[in-house]
Amino acid sequence: MGSLRLVPILLLLASPALAQTYGVGRAPTAAELAASSITVKPDGEGLPPGHGTAAEGAKLFVEKGCSTCHGEAAVGGVTAAPNLKAPKGPEVSAWDRGAGSNGIPVKAPYATIAWDFIRRGMPLGNEGTLAPDEVYSLTAYLFAINKIIPEDQVLDQDNLAKVKMPIGNEWAPVPGASRDWKSGSPRLAGYPY
Amino acid sequence: MDSKSSSRRDLLKGGALAVGAVATGASVSTLGSGATTPAFAETPATGPAAAPASYATNVAPMVPSTEETIAYGLRSHYVTSKRIQEPGRKVPAIYTDFGLTAHVFTPLQDSYGTIQASSLHYFATTKGSFVPDLDPAQHTLTVQGLVDRPRIFTVADLKRLPSVTRFHFIECSANNHTAMHKNVQESHGATSNAEWTGVLLSTLFKECGVQEKAGWFIAEGSEEIKGADTIPLAKGMDDVIVAYAMNGEPVRPQNGFPLRLVVPGFEGIFNTKWLRRINVTDQYQLNMDDFGHLRKDATNAALGYRWGPKSIITFPSGSQKLPDHGWYEITGLAWSGQGAVRKVEISTDGGQSWNVADLKGTPNRMAHTRFGYMWNWDGGDHVIMSRTTDETGAVQPTRQQVAEFFKKDYTPQYRPPGLNNTIMPWKIASDGSVTNGIA
């Protein structure tokens, strides 16, 4: 009886449903996978090797044209591009620093977010052209002017994710950030609307 | 053969003449019987409406189609309905307007049924009007990360897999109606419903073999910033579609050509356009596009994620005018991000009493449903509202109910937390004019 009960399970394991079912598409080469893998996880996995400093970043901020939109001191006001240096410092909550439209870098819960944002989205019109060292330097510059790291700190693939961000735990994850989320989960427990 | 077909043509022609004569006769007798049709009665006999009285006079000029319009049709030049920029936003006309999101709103007041014409479907971008020009013969989708068999699919590959065709709405968080909006296009134009055809993401996940420790997937676009969202794997296994077609044709560029993700019921930005990569992962992360969901408050974060039950009256709605008292069909759209619409109710007395509306057709899950309710307007002042209940039993609230739930003082400026699914009142004045009824 017990062994009979196992039969359907064994059939299921042997069925092609668990293997690749249609064989459509092709396997990527290792080089293709590496090229398309630009995800950087909050714990730093996926960061390419490299390093940079705020001093180097300050130079790049002008050379790469960042200052054209964000202003020479990164305080904004030139175009619609946001202020990147918060008017207020660590004496107030990350939410109250008045840092411009999206609040990166002071509101980013993970340092990797700022790094990823610069690599993907900047500079305007030349997105994706910055070398890893340049992205580390620009990140270090933005963190230093917002007093998130010391001015002389070298940021690299090993210490970036360890940077303590000013927002701390003062932010609320969306419901789908939980592994327990299901399609049938309510939008907000106890909310009738 | 020739003579046969020619005599058949003559026969058909004769038949058409006979039918025409009968139809003409009917029109004449209608006019003669004291004009029961108001349009005829009120129009001078010299106007175009008098034409049916004489079959022989074709008052409408016969216009030949051009080669272009035979190849690809155009709507009547009498139909001029257009999309608009989100009210209160500067038009992001140039590339340097970074940070200015383009929200382009659909004219819901002119829509019928539930499908929004693809050319009028709302869209939003983070880079003004710019969209990537992707060659579907070259474009690929890579599924990688925590999978046993990473795959690269061409668009043609995806079309070999079992397809689904489903109706779904997409709605932007910008759909946040306030007392300042003059009409339904301004207040609710950032949602549209379409028939989406594509492959279920779960089919691709089976092809690739998702590993046990996976909890989320990141969907990434092909535009310059490679905008990316983190979505629970449970949603991907449930009903997410990698769509290559909408409304019977390839997805339009502004809506993600050649591939877009449809994430039914979730806030618009999750429906990743120009999809190029799915990365299965074991950590939730705040990517380029996820960062906009960062909130201080858990209630705001929770209610800013998926749409609740929502509905809107599209006729009569703001800026329209009822010409006279009498019967009208109050009509509009209802939907929910949590499933199908179960019920729509209409109030014509500011929410004091409610009447069940007719649902036009079978409501689909996470899709617009058209409703109608026949109303005999007495010519007086009225506030009309619609509210919907979805299959989970959640009921669309008034703004006042939301304020009360969260123990906030209500004013017309009150902004409900998260995505705004509150009831929209329209005020009908005795002259028939319709205005925003938020008070």
XYZ file of C-alpha atoms in Angstrom:
632
model
C 0.000 0.000 0.000
C 2.744 2.399 1.001
C 4.774 1.610 -2.101
C 1.708 1.991 -4.329
C 1.203 5.474 -2.959
C 4.683 6.339 -4.111
C 3.944 5.402 -7.710
C 2.301 8.708 -8.748
C 5.140 10.639 -7.158
C 7.711 8.578 -9.012
C 5.797 9.042 -12.263
C 5.739 12.761 -11.671
C 9.470 12.855 -11.047
C 10.103 10.920 -14.248
C 7.728 12.991 -16.365
C 9.091 15.535 -18.790
C 6.964 18.189 -17.068
C 9.746 18.645 -14.561
C 12.433 18.762 -17.205
C 12.571 21.346 -19.958
C 9.249 20.849 -21.687
C 9.531 22.346 -25.159
C 13.231 22.862 -25.731
C 12.578 26.259 -27.294
C 15.232 28.969 -27.027
C 18.912 28.380 -26.532
C 21.407 28.231 -23.702
C 23.405 31.448 -23.307
C 27.178 31.321 -23.431
C 29.032 32.210 -20.254
C 30.091 35.475 -21.873
C 26.487 36.360 -22.763
C 25.335 35.647 -19.219
C 28.110 37.745 -17.729
C 27.344 40.627 -20.082
C 23.645 40.742 -19.290
C 24.025 40.199 -15.525
C 23.971 43.749 -14.231
C 21.923 43.029 -11.108
C 23.628 44.161 -7.911
C 22.156 42.643 -4.781
C 21.847 44.554 -1.488
C 24.585 42.349 0.012
C 26.978 43.363 -2.772
C 26.774 40.196 -4.853
C 27.092 41.154 -8.514
C 29.330 44.185 -7.946
C 32.222 44.166 -10.412
C 35.766 44.530 -9.055
C 36.923 48.108 -8.740
C 37.479 50.992 -6.364
C 37.110 54.741 -6.153
C 37.444 57.798 -3.938
C 35.460 60.956 -3.352
C 38.358 63.078 -4.690
C 38.328 61.158 -7.955
C 34.526 61.323 -8.006
C 34.538 65.101 -7.612
C 36.645 65.390 -10.781
C 34.457 62.913 -12.689
C 31.352 64.797 -11.584
C 32.518 67.687 -13.765
C 34.286 65.699 -16.514
C 31.341 63.387 -17.183
C 28.893 66.266 -17.296
C 27.036 65.430 -14.070
C 27.476 69.035 -12.896
C 25.807 70.333 -16.056
C 22.450 69.157 -14.721
C 23.000 68.627 -10.987
C 25.064 71.801 -10.427
C 28.777 72.144 -9.670
C 28.319 71.478 -5.967
C 25.660 68.814 -6.667
C 23.042 71.045 -5.076
C 20.741 71.047 -8.104
C 18.759 74.037 -9.288
C 20.178 73.983 -12.835
C 17.639 71.757 -14.573
C 14.932 69.434 -13.338
C 17.727 67.082 -12.214
C 17.596 66.532 -8.456
C 19.716 68.002 -5.746
C 22.224 65.309 -4.735
C 23.615 67.063 -1.663
C 21.029 67.203 1.071
C 20.651 70.675 2.583
C 20.503 69.134 6.055
C 22.935 66.664 7.586
C 22.952 63.709 9.974
C 21.314 65.801 12.716
C 17.931 65.035 11.122
C 16.269 61.865 9.822
C 17.038 60.787 6.250
C 13.412 61.645 5.445
C 13.836 65.268 6.529
C 17.003 66.296 4.716
C 15.259 67.843 1.743
C 17.374 66.010 -0.759
C 15.546 66.617 -4.005
C 13.109 64.582 -5.986
C 14.131 60.989 -5.388
C 16.384 61.285 -2.383
C 19.229 59.158 -3.655
C 21.733 58.936 -2.012
C 20.472 59.866 1.469
C 17.261 57.828 1.351
C 18.671 54.685 -0.294
C 18.326 51.824 2.208
C 21.286 50.011 0.622
C 24.500 51.598 -0.641
C 24.280 49.331 -3.683
C 21.175 51.205 -4.849
C 23.121 54.418 -5.377
C 25.872 52.517 -7.183
C 23.366 50.696 -9.416
C 21.407 53.879 -10.146
C 24.558 55.665 -11.358
C 25.686 52.720 -13.480
C 22.298 52.208 -15.146
C 20.923 55.690 -15.390
C 23.864 58.087 -15.713
C 25.143 60.182 -17.326
C 22.083 61.304 -19.196
C 22.348 60.312 -22.847
C 25.447 58.149 -22.222
C 23.930 55.640 -19.835
C 25.908 52.471 -19.273
C 29.251 53.975 -20.363
C 30.848 54.502 -16.931
C 33.625 52.071 -15.959
C 33.250 50.340 -12.564
C 36.043 52.475 -11.001
C 34.223 55.615 -12.148
C 30.973 54.421 -10.594
C 32.742 53.632 -7.288
C 34.300 57.117 -7.336
C 31.046 58.934 -8.086
C 29.288 56.920 -5.375
C 32.066 57.793 -2.904
C 31.763 61.477 -3.845
C 27.989 61.564 -3.291
C 28.305 59.645 -0.011
C 31.127 61.906 1.242
C 29.348 65.206 0.516
C 26.337 63.854 2.405
C 28.577 62.781 5.322
C 27.685 59.109 4.865
C 31.369 58.074 4.579
C 34.612 59.889 5.469
C 36.078 61.937 2.615
C 39.160 59.726 2.335
C 37.414 56.351 2.316
C 38.135 54.102 -0.664
C 34.981 52.303 -1.810
C 35.325 48.915 -3.492
C 33.384 45.745 -4.262
C 34.008 44.385 -0.765
C 33.087 47.350 1.439
C 30.369 49.150 -0.550
C 27.497 46.998 0.719
C 28.722 47.514 4.299
C 28.274 51.304 4.209
C 25.788 52.277 6.919
C 23.051 54.261 5.192
C 21.374 57.155 7.049
C 17.848 55.797 6.609
C 18.656 52.754 8.742
C 15.480 50.763 9.338
C 13.305 53.823 8.992
C 11.525 52.605 5.856
C 8.682 50.228 5.082
C 9.132 47.428 2.565
C 6.307 46.760 0.084
C 4.207 43.638 0.839
C 5.915 41.689 -1.963
C 9.280 42.104 -0.236
C 8.194 39.296 2.090
C 8.761 35.676 1.075
C 5.308 34.909 2.500
C 3.507 37.107 -0.048
C 0.942 35.269 -2.165
C -1.404 36.424 -4.924
C -4.338 36.028 -2.547
C -2.749 38.094 0.227
C -4.812 41.142 1.235
C -3.417 44.550 0.278
C -3.325 45.526 3.951
C -4.472 43.191 6.726
C -7.778 44.344 8.230
C -8.411 46.979 5.541
C -11.921 46.442 4.095
C -11.415 48.599 1.003
C -19.811 32.015 -66.677
C -19.477 35.695 -67.421
C -23.098 36.131 -68.402
C -24.196 34.157 -65.368
C -22.286 36.332 -62.941
C -23.405 39.466 -64.694
C -27.057 38.486 -64.433
C -26.499 37.654 -60.795
C -25.102 41.160 -60.287
C -28.221 42.580 -61.942
C -30.364 40.536 -59.632
C -28.467 41.712 -56.591
C -28.680 45.273 -57.821
C -32.421 44.916 -58.275
C -32.706 43.485 -54.793
C -30.772 46.379 -53.334
C -33.023 48.837 -55.122
C -36.090 47.146 -53.734
C -34.696 47.245 -50.199
C -33.761 50.878 -50.669
C -37.267 51.720 -51.736
C -38.760 50.066 -48.686
C -36.325 51.842 -46.393
C -37.125 55.173 -48.038
C -40.796 54.567 -47.673
C -40.369 53.884 -43.995
C -38.516 57.143 -43.487
C -41.141 59.120 -45.304
C -43.931 57.646 -43.258
C -42.015 58.385 -40.026
C -41.710 61.998 -41.034
C -45.285 62.091 -42.178
C -46.641 60.664 -38.964
C -45.792 63.754 -36.973
C -42.063 63.131 -36.413
C -41.785 60.800 -33.462
C -37.995 60.960 -33.820
C -36.874 64.188 -32.119
C -33.781 64.560 -34.333
C -36.005 64.867 -37.416
C -38.518 67.081 -35.744
C -35.938 69.594 -34.587
C -33.878 69.728 -37.760
C -34.948 72.031 -40.606
C -35.908 70.125 -43.750
C -32.965 71.650 -45.620
C -30.375 70.109 -43.282
C -28.605 66.783 -43.796
C -31.113 64.966 -41.605
C -33.769 65.504 -44.235
C -31.840 63.341 -46.656
C -33.522 60.015 -45.929
C -36.737 61.524 -47.264
C -35.313 61.251 -50.738
C -33.438 58.099 -51.540
C -32.095 59.550 -54.771
C -30.205 62.410 -53.119
C -26.975 61.331 -51.507
C -26.068 64.306 -49.331
C -22.940 62.667 -47.914
C -20.140 63.069 -50.434
C -18.570 59.781 -51.492
C -14.874 60.058 -50.664
C -12.446 57.583 -52.187
C -10.036 55.844 -49.849
C -6.348 56.439 -50.426
C -3.837 53.692 -50.976
C -2.633 54.325 -47.426
C -6.038 54.126 -45.772
C -6.911 50.975 -47.713
C -3.676 49.437 -46.438
C -4.113 50.754 -42.873
C -7.430 52.224 -41.822
C -8.087 55.530 -40.109
C -10.954 56.568 -37.865
C -13.535 59.049 -39.166
C -12.328 62.625 -39.232
C -15.410 63.433 -37.169
C -13.857 61.413 -34.324
C -11.190 63.560 -32.700
C -10.669 61.997 -29.296
C -7.062 62.398 -28.111
C -4.701 61.504 -25.303
C -3.456 64.351 -23.117
C -0.521 65.068 -20.825
C -1.158 64.583 -17.149
C -2.696 67.816 -15.872
C -0.338 70.096 -13.999
C 2.804 68.607 -15.556
C 5.181 70.366 -17.896
C 5.401 68.611 -21.256
C 8.771 66.841 -21.288
C 9.595 67.800 -24.843
C 13.332 67.459 -24.761
C 15.759 64.806 -23.716
C 17.319 66.982 -21.061
C 14.107 67.036 -19.065
C 15.385 64.138 -17.015
C 13.325 63.266 -14.004
C 10.166 64.497 -15.641
C 8.001 61.472 -16.073
C 5.702 61.546 -19.088
C 2.224 60.437 -18.117
C -0.089 60.335 -21.121
C -3.769 59.968 -20.218
C -6.427 58.152 -22.234
C -9.802 59.755 -23.108
C -12.026 57.444 -21.028
C -14.978 59.786 -21.594
C -15.024 58.732 -25.273
C -14.503 55.004 -24.764
C -17.054 52.237 -25.270
C -17.004 48.694 -23.990
C -13.864 47.707 -22.149
C -11.009 47.734 -24.673
C -9.044 50.913 -25.106
C -7.877 51.393 -28.706
C -4.121 50.717 -28.730
C -3.488 54.172 -30.201
C -5.246 55.709 -27.177
C -3.940 53.343 -24.471
C -2.389 55.386 -21.647
C 1.374 55.206 -21.277
C 4.067 56.511 -18.996
C 7.828 56.758 -19.324
C 10.604 58.118 -17.150
C 12.314 59.790 -20.078
C 9.783 62.059 -21.683
C 8.491 60.880 -25.028
C 11.532 58.775 -25.928
C 11.049 55.055 -26.541
C 13.619 52.503 -27.707
C 13.427 51.427 -31.365
C 13.802 47.654 -31.019
C 14.028 45.282 -33.994
C 11.858 42.258 -33.150
C 14.065 40.042 -35.329
C 17.057 40.931 -33.124
C 15.395 41.342 -29.737
C 15.782 38.586 -27.162
C 14.609 37.789 -23.655
C 17.161 36.205 -21.319
C 15.966 34.222 -18.301
C 18.813 33.743 -15.853
C 19.783 33.786 -12.192
C 18.585 31.009 -9.902
C 17.477 28.670 -12.694
C 18.839 25.283 -13.725
C 18.767 26.080 -17.438
C 19.261 29.763 -18.337
C 17.730 30.448 -21.745
C 17.741 33.127 -24.411
C 14.424 33.367 -26.248
C 13.887 35.260 -29.469
C 10.460 36.771 -30.042
C 9.855 33.994 -32.590
C 10.805 31.392 -29.960
C 8.219 32.778 -27.559
C 5.509 32.495 -30.205
C 6.177 28.743 -30.440
C 5.216 28.271 -26.787
C 1.626 27.845 -25.543
C -0.006 31.260 -25.566
C -2.630 32.929 -23.414
C -4.990 35.725 -24.433
C -6.401 37.669 -21.506
C -8.003 41.004 -20.754
C -6.117 43.074 -18.207
C -6.062 46.677 -17.128
C -2.856 48.534 -16.383
C -3.024 51.566 -14.117
C -0.377 54.069 -13.087
C -0.055 55.419 -9.553
C -0.574 58.830 -11.186
C -4.275 57.957 -11.354
C -4.951 59.923 -8.199
C -8.152 61.921 -8.621
C -8.517 65.147 -6.673
C -10.903 68.095 -6.541
C -8.803 69.929 -9.168
C -9.606 67.544 -12.045
C -12.146 68.845 -14.543
C -13.020 65.656 -16.385
C -12.590 61.892 -16.276
C -9.581 61.971 -18.582
C -7.711 64.168 -16.109
C -8.933 62.294 -13.058
C -8.745 58.669 -14.251
C -7.011 58.639 -17.675
C -3.930 56.716 -16.473
C -5.626 53.348 -16.800
C -6.481 51.350 -19.896
C -7.662 47.846 -20.596
C -6.425 45.668 -23.444
C -6.490 42.112 -24.697
C -2.957 40.832 -24.108
C -1.511 37.822 -25.894
C 1.736 36.172 -24.928
C 3.342 33.412 -22.889
C 2.760 32.919 -19.196
C 5.959 33.652 -17.309
C 5.345 30.391 -15.427
C 5.791 28.554 -18.757
C 9.228 30.142 -19.155
C 10.066 29.367 -15.545
C 9.231 25.691 -16.183
C 11.420 25.731 -19.277
C 14.287 27.089 -17.196
C 13.747 25.202 -13.931
C 13.521 27.714 -11.075
C 15.641 26.751 -8.081
C 14.176 26.240 -4.638
C 15.848 29.150 -2.869
C 14.451 31.667 -5.389
C 11.922 34.151 -3.988
C 11.700 36.980 -6.515
C 12.447 37.823 -10.085
C 13.745 41.066 -11.490
C 12.215 42.223 -14.764
C 14.402 44.575 -16.750
C 13.675 46.723 -19.795
C 15.830 47.560 -22.819
C 15.633 51.324 -22.560
C 18.736 53.349 -21.775
C 18.405 53.009 -17.990
C 17.437 49.324 -18.059
C 14.626 50.036 -15.626
C 14.093 47.073 -13.315
C 11.455 45.928 -10.859
C 11.517 43.212 -8.201
C 8.398 41.019 -8.227
C 7.513 38.040 -5.991
C 8.118 34.680 -7.645
C 4.637 33.650 -6.438
C 3.147 36.328 -8.699
C 5.327 35.197 -11.608
C 4.126 31.625 -11.139
C 0.512 32.764 -10.936
C -0.590 35.045 -13.769
C 2.214 37.221 -15.170
C 2.318 37.349 -18.981
C 5.248 38.035 -21.293
C 3.078 39.750 -23.914
C 3.974 40.172 -27.564
C 0.544 41.345 -28.690
C -2.231 43.654 -27.578
C -5.661 43.994 -29.149
C -4.816 41.629 -32.002
C -1.601 43.317 -33.167
C 1.970 43.476 -31.904
C 2.329 45.532 -28.711
C 2.793 49.181 -29.683
C 6.190 50.835 -29.055
C 4.870 53.179 -26.360
C 3.485 50.116 -24.605
C 6.655 48.042 -24.808
C 7.202 46.633 -28.319
C 8.224 43.921 -28.926
C 7.807 42.415 -25.422
C 6.188 43.724 -22.292
C 5.490 42.148 -18.958
C 1.868 42.262 -17.817
C 1.620 41.953 -14.024
C -2.147 41.905 -13.447
C -3.373 44.193 -10.697
C 0.022 45.562 -9.661
C 0.896 49.246 -9.918
C 1.664 50.244 -13.520
C 5.437 50.513 -13.271
C 5.769 46.764 -12.600
C 4.464 46.060 -16.120
C 7.989 46.276 -17.521
C 8.153 47.503 -21.111
C 10.722 46.544 -23.781
C 11.446 43.479 -21.641
C 14.933 42.061 -22.183
C 15.794 40.108 -19.058
C 14.263 38.130 -16.209
C 16.680 37.481 -13.369
C 15.532 35.024 -10.715
C 16.916 35.971 -7.304
C 16.853 35.179 -3.590
C 16.856 38.768 -2.261
C 14.242 41.457 -2.481
C 15.895 44.617 -3.728
C 15.072 48.182 -4.523
C 16.033 48.513 -8.162
C 15.898 51.578 -10.387
C 12.115 51.390 -10.700
C 11.418 49.865 -7.271
C 12.952 52.861 -5.519
C 9.795 54.862 -6.227
C 7.953 52.524 -3.842
C 10.154 53.520 -0.904
C 7.882 54.746 1.889
C 8.407 55.652 5.508
C 5.040 54.334 6.536
C 3.957 50.668 6.221
C 0.344 51.545 5.338
C 1.462 53.710 2.446
C 3.863 51.028 1.239
C 1.195 48.303 1.405
C -1.554 50.291 -0.312
C 0.853 51.624 -2.943
C 1.536 48.172 -4.342
C -1.628 46.678 -5.864
C -4.884 48.297 -6.910
C -8.000 47.805 -4.793
C -11.579 47.806 -6.112
C -12.212 50.917 -8.196
C -14.793 52.318 -10.597
C -15.588 55.516 -12.436
C -18.633 56.900 -14.207
C -17.567 57.949 -17.730
C -21.017 59.255 -18.699
C -22.250 61.644 -17.498
C -18.863 62.893 -16.343
C -17.016 66.182 -15.833
C -17.302 68.808 -18.614
C -20.177 66.923 -20.287
C -23.681 68.317 -20.405
C -27.065 66.619 -20.309
C -29.203 68.366 -22.952
C -32.563 67.730 -21.321
C -34.212 65.868 -18.469
C -35.308 62.295 -19.148
C -33.743 58.880 -19.544
C -29.997 58.322 -19.749
C -27.762 55.329 -19.292
C -25.208 56.137 -16.607
C -22.189 54.132 -17.711
C -18.610 53.601 -16.706
C -15.834 51.156 -15.872
C -15.102 49.046 -12.803
C -12.036 46.955 -11.980
C -9.911 45.554 -9.171
C -6.282 44.544 -8.783
C -7.409 41.658 -6.587
C -9.658 39.736 -8.979
C -12.894 40.133 -10.893
C -15.595 42.721 -10.299
C -18.532 41.136 -8.499
C -20.915 44.074 -8.281
C -21.277 47.715 -9.237
C -23.750 50.059 -7.576
C -24.871 53.528 -8.615
C -26.053 56.343 -6.409
C -27.820 59.390 -7.824
C -28.325 61.036 -4.436
C -24.776 61.549 -3.202
C -24.403 58.098 -1.678
C -27.580 57.978 0.420
C -29.049 55.097 -1.604
C -27.496 52.629 -4.009
C -28.855 50.701 -7.009
C -27.277 47.666 -8.630
C -25.966 48.369 -12.139
C -25.942 45.983 -15.117
C -22.559 44.471 -15.902
C -21.962 44.364 -19.648
C -20.534 40.934 -20.292
C -18.639 38.632 -17.968
C -16.239 40.403 -15.631
C -12.645 39.233 -16.076
C -10.014 39.100 -13.358
C -7.944 42.293 -13.108
C -9.782 43.752 -16.078
C -12.095 46.654 -16.754
C -15.793 45.778 -16.690
C -18.359 48.072 -18.326
C -21.475 48.857 -16.304
C -24.708 50.677 -17.025
C -27.698 51.952 -15.083
C -30.794 53.554 -16.623
C -31.684 56.820 -14.900
C -34.550 59.215 -15.466
C -33.068 62.614 -14.671
C -35.671 64.927 -13.207
C -33.720 68.054 -14.123
C -32.667 68.749 -10.541
C -29.298 68.899 -8.757
C -27.754 65.488 -8.198
C -24.458 63.942 -7.138
C -23.897 60.633 -8.948
C -21.396 57.980 -7.864
C -20.396 54.430 -8.653
C -18.873 51.908 -6.276
C -17.678 48.401 -6.906
C -17.220 45.264 -4.863
C -14.621 42.751 -6.038
C -14.517 38.964 -5.751
C -12.604 39.179 -2.456
C -15.482 41.167 -0.934
C -13.463 44.405 -0.759
C -15.657 47.453 -1.378
C -14.584 50.686 -3.047
C -14.626 53.359 -0.320
C -15.496 57.025 -0.263
C -12.669 59.386 0.636
C -14.472 60.061 3.888
C -14.521 56.344 4.744
C -10.768 56.088 4.186
C -10.118 59.135 6.357
C -12.344 57.667 9.050
C -10.576 54.287 8.879
C -7.204 55.937 9.441
C -8.652 58.354 12.035
C -7.812 61.462 10.014
C -9.859 64.627 9.742
C -11.565 64.774 6.372
C -11.230 67.773 4.064
C -11.622 67.847 0.249
C -7.806 67.971 0.121
C -7.481 64.647 1.982
C -5.197 62.259 0.095
C -5.869 58.560 0.716
C -2.700 56.561 1.450
C -1.191 54.501 -1.383
C -2.999 53.991 -4.672
C -6.223 55.995 -4.731
C -9.237 53.739 -5.352
C -11.857 55.991 -3.762
C -15.287 56.797 -5.177
C -15.445 59.709 -7.641
C -18.568 61.853 -7.332
C -19.866 63.898 -10.290
C -22.165 66.827 -9.647
C -25.038 67.422 -12.060
C -26.513 70.920 -11.967
C -30.046 71.812 -13.060
C -28.682 73.179 -16.365
C -27.323 69.710 -17.105
C -23.662 70.622 -16.631
C -21.448 68.017 -14.955
C -18.536 68.936 -12.674
C -16.133 67.377 -10.180
C -18.140 66.492 -7.080
C -15.306 66.006 -4.582
C -16.299 68.092 -1.595
